CSV table of C-alpha atoms in Angstrom, one decimal:
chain,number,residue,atom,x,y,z
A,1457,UNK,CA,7.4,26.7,-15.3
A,1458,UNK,CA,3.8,25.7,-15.3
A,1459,UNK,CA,0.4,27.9,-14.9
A,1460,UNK,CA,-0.8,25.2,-11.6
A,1461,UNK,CA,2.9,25.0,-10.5
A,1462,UNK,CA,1.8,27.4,-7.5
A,1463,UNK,CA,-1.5,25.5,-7.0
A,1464,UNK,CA,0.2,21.9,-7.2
A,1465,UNK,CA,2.8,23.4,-4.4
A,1466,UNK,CA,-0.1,23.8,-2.0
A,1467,UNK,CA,1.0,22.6,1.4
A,1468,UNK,CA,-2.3,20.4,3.3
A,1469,UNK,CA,-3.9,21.5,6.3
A,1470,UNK,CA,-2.7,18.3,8.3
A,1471,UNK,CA,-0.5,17.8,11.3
A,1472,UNK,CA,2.3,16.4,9.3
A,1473,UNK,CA,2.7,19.8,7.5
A,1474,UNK,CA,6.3,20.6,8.4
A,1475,UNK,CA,7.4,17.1,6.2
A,1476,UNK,CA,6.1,18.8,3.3
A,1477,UNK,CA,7.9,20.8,1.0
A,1478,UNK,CA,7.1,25.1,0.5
A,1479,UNK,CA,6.9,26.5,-2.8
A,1480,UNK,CA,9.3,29.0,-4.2
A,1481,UNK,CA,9.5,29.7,-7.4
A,1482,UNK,CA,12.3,28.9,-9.9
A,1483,UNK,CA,15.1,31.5,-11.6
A,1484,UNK,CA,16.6,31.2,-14.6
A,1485,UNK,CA,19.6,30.5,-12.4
A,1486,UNK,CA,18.4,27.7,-10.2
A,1487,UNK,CA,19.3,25.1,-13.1
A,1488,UNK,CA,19.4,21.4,-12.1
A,1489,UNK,CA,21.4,18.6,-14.7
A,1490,UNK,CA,18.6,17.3,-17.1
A,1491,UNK,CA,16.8,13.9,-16.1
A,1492,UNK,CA,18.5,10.7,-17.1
A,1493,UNK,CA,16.4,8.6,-20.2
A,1494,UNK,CA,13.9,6.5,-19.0
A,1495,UNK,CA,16.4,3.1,-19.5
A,1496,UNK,CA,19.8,4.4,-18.3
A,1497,UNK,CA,21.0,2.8,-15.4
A,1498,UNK,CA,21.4,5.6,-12.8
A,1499,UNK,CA,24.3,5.2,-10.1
A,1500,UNK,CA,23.1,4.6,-6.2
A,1501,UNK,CA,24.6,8.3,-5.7
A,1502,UNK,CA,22.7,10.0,-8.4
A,1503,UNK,CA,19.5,11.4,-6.4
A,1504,UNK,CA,15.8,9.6,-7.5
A,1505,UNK,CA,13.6,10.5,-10.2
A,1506,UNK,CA,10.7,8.4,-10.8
A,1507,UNK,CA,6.9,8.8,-11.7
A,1508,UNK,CA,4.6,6.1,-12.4
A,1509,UNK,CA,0.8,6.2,-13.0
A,1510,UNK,CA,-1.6,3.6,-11.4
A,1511,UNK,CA,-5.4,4.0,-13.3
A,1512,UNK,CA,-6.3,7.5,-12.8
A,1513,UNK,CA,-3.6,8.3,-10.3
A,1514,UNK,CA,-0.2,9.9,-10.8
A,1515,UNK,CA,2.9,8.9,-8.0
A,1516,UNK,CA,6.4,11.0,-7.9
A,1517,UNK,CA,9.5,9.9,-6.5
A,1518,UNK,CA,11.8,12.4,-6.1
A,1519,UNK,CA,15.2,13.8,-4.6
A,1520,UNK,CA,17.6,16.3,-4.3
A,1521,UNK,CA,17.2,20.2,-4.1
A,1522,UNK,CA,13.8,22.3,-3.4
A,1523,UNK,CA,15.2,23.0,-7.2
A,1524,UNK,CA,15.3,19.9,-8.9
A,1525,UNK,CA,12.0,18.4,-7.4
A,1526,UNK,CA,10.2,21.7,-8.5
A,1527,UNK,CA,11.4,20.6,-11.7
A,1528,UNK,CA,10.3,17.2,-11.2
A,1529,UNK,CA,6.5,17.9,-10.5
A,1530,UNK,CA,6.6,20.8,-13.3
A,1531,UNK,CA,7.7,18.1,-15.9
A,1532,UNK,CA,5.4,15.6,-14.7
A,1533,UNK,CA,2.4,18.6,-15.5
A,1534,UNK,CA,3.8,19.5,-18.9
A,1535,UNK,CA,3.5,15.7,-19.6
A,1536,UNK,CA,-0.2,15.7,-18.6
A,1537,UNK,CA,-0.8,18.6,-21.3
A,1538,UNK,CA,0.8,16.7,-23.7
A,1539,UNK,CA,-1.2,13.8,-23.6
A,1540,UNK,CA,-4.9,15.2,-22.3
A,1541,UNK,CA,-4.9,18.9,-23.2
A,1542,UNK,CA,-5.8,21.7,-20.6
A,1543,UNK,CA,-8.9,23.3,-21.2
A,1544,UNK,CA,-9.9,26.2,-24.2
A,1545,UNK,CA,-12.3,28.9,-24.1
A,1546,UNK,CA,-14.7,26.1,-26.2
A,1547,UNK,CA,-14.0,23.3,-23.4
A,1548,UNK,CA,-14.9,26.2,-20.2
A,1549,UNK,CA,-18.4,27.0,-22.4
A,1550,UNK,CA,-19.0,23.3,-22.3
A,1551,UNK,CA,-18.1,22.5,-18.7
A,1552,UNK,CA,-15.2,20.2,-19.5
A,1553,UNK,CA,-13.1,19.3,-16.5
A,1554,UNK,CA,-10.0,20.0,-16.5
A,1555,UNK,CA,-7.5,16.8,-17.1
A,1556,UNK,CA,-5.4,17.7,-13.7
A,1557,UNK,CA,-7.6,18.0,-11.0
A,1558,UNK,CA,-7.2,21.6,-9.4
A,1559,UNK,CA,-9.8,20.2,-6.0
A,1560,UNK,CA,-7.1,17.7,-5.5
A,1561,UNK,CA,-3.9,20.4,-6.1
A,1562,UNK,CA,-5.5,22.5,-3.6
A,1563,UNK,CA,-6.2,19.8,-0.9
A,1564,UNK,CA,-2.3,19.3,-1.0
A,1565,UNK,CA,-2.2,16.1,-3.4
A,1566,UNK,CA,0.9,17.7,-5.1
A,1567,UNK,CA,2.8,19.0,-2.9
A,1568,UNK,CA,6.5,17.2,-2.2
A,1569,UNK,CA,6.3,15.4,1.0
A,1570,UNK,CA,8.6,12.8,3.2
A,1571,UNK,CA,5.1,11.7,4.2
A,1572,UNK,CA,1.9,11.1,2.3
A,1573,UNK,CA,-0.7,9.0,1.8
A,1574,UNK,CA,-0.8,7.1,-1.8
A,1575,UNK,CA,-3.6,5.2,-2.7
A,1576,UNK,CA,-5.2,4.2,0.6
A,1577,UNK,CA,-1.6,3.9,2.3
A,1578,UNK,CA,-0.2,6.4,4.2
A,1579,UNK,CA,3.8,6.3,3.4
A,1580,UNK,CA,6.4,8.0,5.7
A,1581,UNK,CA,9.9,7.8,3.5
A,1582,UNK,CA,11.8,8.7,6.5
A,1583,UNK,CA,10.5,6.3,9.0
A,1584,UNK,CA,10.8,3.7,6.0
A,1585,UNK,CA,7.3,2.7,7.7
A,1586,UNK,CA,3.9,1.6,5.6
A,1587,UNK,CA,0.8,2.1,7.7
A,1588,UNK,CA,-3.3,1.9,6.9
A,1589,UNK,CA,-4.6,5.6,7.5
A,1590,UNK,CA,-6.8,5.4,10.6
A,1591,UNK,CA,-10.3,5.2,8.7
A,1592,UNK,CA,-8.8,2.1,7.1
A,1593,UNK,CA,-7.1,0.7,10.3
A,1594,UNK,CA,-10.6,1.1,12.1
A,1595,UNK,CA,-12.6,-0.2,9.2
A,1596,UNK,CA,-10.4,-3.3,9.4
A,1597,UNK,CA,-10.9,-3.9,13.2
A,1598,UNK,CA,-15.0,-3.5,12.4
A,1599,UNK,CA,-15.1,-6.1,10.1
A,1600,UNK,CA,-13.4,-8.8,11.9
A,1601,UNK,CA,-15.4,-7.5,15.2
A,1602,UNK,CA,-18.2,-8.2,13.1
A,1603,UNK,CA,-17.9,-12.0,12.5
A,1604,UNK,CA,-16.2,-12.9,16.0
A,1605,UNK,CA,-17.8,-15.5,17.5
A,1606,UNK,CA,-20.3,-16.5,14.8
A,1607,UNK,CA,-20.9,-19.9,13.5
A,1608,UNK,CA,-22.6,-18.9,10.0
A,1609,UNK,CA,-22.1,-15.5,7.5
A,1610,UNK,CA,-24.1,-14.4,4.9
A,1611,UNK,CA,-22.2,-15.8,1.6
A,1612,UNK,CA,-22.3,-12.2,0.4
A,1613,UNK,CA,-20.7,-10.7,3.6
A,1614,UNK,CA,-18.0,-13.3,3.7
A,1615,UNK,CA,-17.1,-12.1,-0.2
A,1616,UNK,CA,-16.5,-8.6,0.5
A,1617,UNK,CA,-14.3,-9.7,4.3
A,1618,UNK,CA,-12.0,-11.5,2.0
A,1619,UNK,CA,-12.1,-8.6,-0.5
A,1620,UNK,CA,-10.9,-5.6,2.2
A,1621,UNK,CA,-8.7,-8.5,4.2
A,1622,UNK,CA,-7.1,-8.4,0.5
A,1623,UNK,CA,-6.5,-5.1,-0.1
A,1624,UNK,CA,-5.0,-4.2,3.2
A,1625,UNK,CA,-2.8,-7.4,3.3
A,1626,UNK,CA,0.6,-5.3,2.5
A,1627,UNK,CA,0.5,-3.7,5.6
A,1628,UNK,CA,0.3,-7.0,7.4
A,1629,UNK,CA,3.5,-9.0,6.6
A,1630,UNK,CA,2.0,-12.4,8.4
A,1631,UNK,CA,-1.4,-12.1,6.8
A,1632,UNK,CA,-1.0,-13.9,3.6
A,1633,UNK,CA,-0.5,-17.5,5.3
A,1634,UNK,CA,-4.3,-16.5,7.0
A,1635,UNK,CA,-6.2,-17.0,3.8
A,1636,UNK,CA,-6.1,-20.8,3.3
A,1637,UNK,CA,-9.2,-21.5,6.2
A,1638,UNK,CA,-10.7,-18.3,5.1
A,1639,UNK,CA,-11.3,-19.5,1.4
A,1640,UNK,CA,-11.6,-23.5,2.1
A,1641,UNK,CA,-14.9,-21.8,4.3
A,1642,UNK,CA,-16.4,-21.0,0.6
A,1643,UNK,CA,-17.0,-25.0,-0.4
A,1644,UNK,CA,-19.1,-25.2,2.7
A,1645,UNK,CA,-21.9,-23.0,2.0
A,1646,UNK,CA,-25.2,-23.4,1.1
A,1647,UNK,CA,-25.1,-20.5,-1.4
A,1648,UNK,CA,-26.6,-18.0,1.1
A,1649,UNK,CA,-24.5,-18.4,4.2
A,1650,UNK,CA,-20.8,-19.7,4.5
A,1651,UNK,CA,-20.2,-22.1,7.8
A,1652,UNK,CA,-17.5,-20.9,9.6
A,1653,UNK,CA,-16.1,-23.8,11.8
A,1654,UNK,CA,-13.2,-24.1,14.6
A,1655,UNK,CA,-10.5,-23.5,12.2
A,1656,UNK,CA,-12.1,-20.7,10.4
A,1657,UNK,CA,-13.0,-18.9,13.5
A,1658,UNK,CA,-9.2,-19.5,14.8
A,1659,UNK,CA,-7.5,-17.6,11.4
A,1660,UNK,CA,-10.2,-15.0,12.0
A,1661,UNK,CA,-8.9,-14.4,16.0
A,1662,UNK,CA,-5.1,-14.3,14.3
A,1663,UNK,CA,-6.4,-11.4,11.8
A,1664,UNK,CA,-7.8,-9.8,14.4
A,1665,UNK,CA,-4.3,-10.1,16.7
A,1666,UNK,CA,-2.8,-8.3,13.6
A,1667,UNK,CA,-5.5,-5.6,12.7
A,1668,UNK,CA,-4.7,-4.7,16.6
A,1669,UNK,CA,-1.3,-4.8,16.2
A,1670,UNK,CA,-1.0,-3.1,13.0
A,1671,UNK,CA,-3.3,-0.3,14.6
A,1672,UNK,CA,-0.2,0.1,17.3
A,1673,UNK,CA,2.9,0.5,15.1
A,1674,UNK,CA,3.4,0.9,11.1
A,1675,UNK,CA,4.9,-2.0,9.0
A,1676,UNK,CA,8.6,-1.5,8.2
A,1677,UNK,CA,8.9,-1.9,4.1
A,1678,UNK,CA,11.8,-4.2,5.0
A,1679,UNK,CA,9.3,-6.2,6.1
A,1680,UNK,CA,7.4,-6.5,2.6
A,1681,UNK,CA,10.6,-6.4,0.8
A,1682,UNK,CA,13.3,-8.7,2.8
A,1683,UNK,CA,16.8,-8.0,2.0
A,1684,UNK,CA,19.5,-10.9,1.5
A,1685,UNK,CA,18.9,-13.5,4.3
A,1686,UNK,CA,20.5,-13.3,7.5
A,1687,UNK,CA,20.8,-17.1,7.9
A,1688,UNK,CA,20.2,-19.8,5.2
A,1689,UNK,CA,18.9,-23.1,6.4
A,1690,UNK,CA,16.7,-25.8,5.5
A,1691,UNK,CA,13.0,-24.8,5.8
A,1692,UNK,CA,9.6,-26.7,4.8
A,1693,UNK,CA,7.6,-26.2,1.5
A,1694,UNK,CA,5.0,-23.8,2.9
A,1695,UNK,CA,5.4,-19.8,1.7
A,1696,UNK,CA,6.4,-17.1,4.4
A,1697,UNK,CA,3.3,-17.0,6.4
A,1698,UNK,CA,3.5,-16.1,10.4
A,1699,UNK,CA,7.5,-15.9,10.4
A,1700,UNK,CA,8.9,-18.2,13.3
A,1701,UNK,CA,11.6,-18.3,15.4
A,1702,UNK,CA,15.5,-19.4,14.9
A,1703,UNK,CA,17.1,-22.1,17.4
């Protein structure tokens, strides 16, 4: 066990509550078998245990029994107060935060779920779907609303529409063939503005297409992570861009 097990169980106040696991704590006789190492190749029936930690944020993957997930997250603590100790008496008379972050356990950050959003995408394991939260979704129709129809951007402006168009990419599987006109637009400015010419205003109206569509239904991950292909042909030189159509 772990003193913020019952805290990290806290179930979030959001409409997708029933996908989220309740706590309940563990008996001496609710054993689970002991994780695999870390290099042992685990067999496809042998349920998922996987943690990985991306700057300052920590991601579970889990199955298996209310038990053995409970398990799971309490490892994953003990292995934060290994490496960045929880507080002392000395560290609470100084104001030291504490390493885990008991605002975020409380808002429902640690809580098992089928569905939960990880950093900036919300991911539904049961749907298999990968989707921009709606803040993002608008955010993303904004900035493209912003530039429609204009013949010249502030240089600045364009630089941080290429960012955000960047970062939400992976939820758009035909975006990343819409970047060549978009970047091509930088040799043309004058240092302040960027000109943004017929083809450069056409790749913007095909982002826009996709924020809209993406703002309709979530991106299936086989979409970002194709299987083995259903037919094999001959094909040009260009990357996977817009898809196309099979004759």
């Amino acid at each position: 066990s772990h003193p913020m097990e019952a805290t990290a169980a806290t179930i979030p106040a959001t409409p997708d509550a029933p996908s989220h696991l309740p706590f309940a704590p563990l008996s001496a006789v609710a054993r689970v078998p002991a994780l695999p190492p870390r290099r042992q190749v685990m067999p496809a029936s042998q349920p998922l245990a996987y943690a990985d930690v991306y700057v300052d944020d920590e991601i579970a993957l889990g199955q298996g029994s209310p038990a053995r997930l409970h398990r799971l997250r309490n490892i994953l603590l003990h292995v934060n107060d290994a490496i960045l100790r929880p507080n002392d008496a000395v560290d609470i008379l100084h104001a030291r935060s504490e390493p885990i972050s008991e605002k975020k356990l409380l808002k429902g950050d640690g809580n098992w779920s089928t569905r939960k959003t990880i950093l900036g995408w919300l991911l539904d394991t049961t749907t298999r779907t990968l989707s921009l939260p709606p803040h993002r979704a608008q955010r993303l129709l904004e900035i493209l609303l912003a530039v429609q129809g204009r013949h010249r951007v502030a240089t600045r402006h364009w630089h941080r529409l290429l960012g955000e168009l960047r970062s939400m990419c992976l939820a758009l599987p035909g975006g990343r063939g819409l970047f060549s006109h978009l970047q091509c637009a930088l040799r043309t400015n004058d240092r302040r503005r960027v000109r943004l010419n017929p083809a450069v205003r056409a790749a913007l109206a095909d982002w826009l297409s996709l924020a809209r569509s993406v703002a309709s239904r979530p991106t299936y991950l086989h979409e970002l992570f194709p299987g083995p292909a259903t037919f094999v042909g001959a094909h040009d030189a260009a990357k996977s861009g817009m898809g196309g159509v099979w004759f």
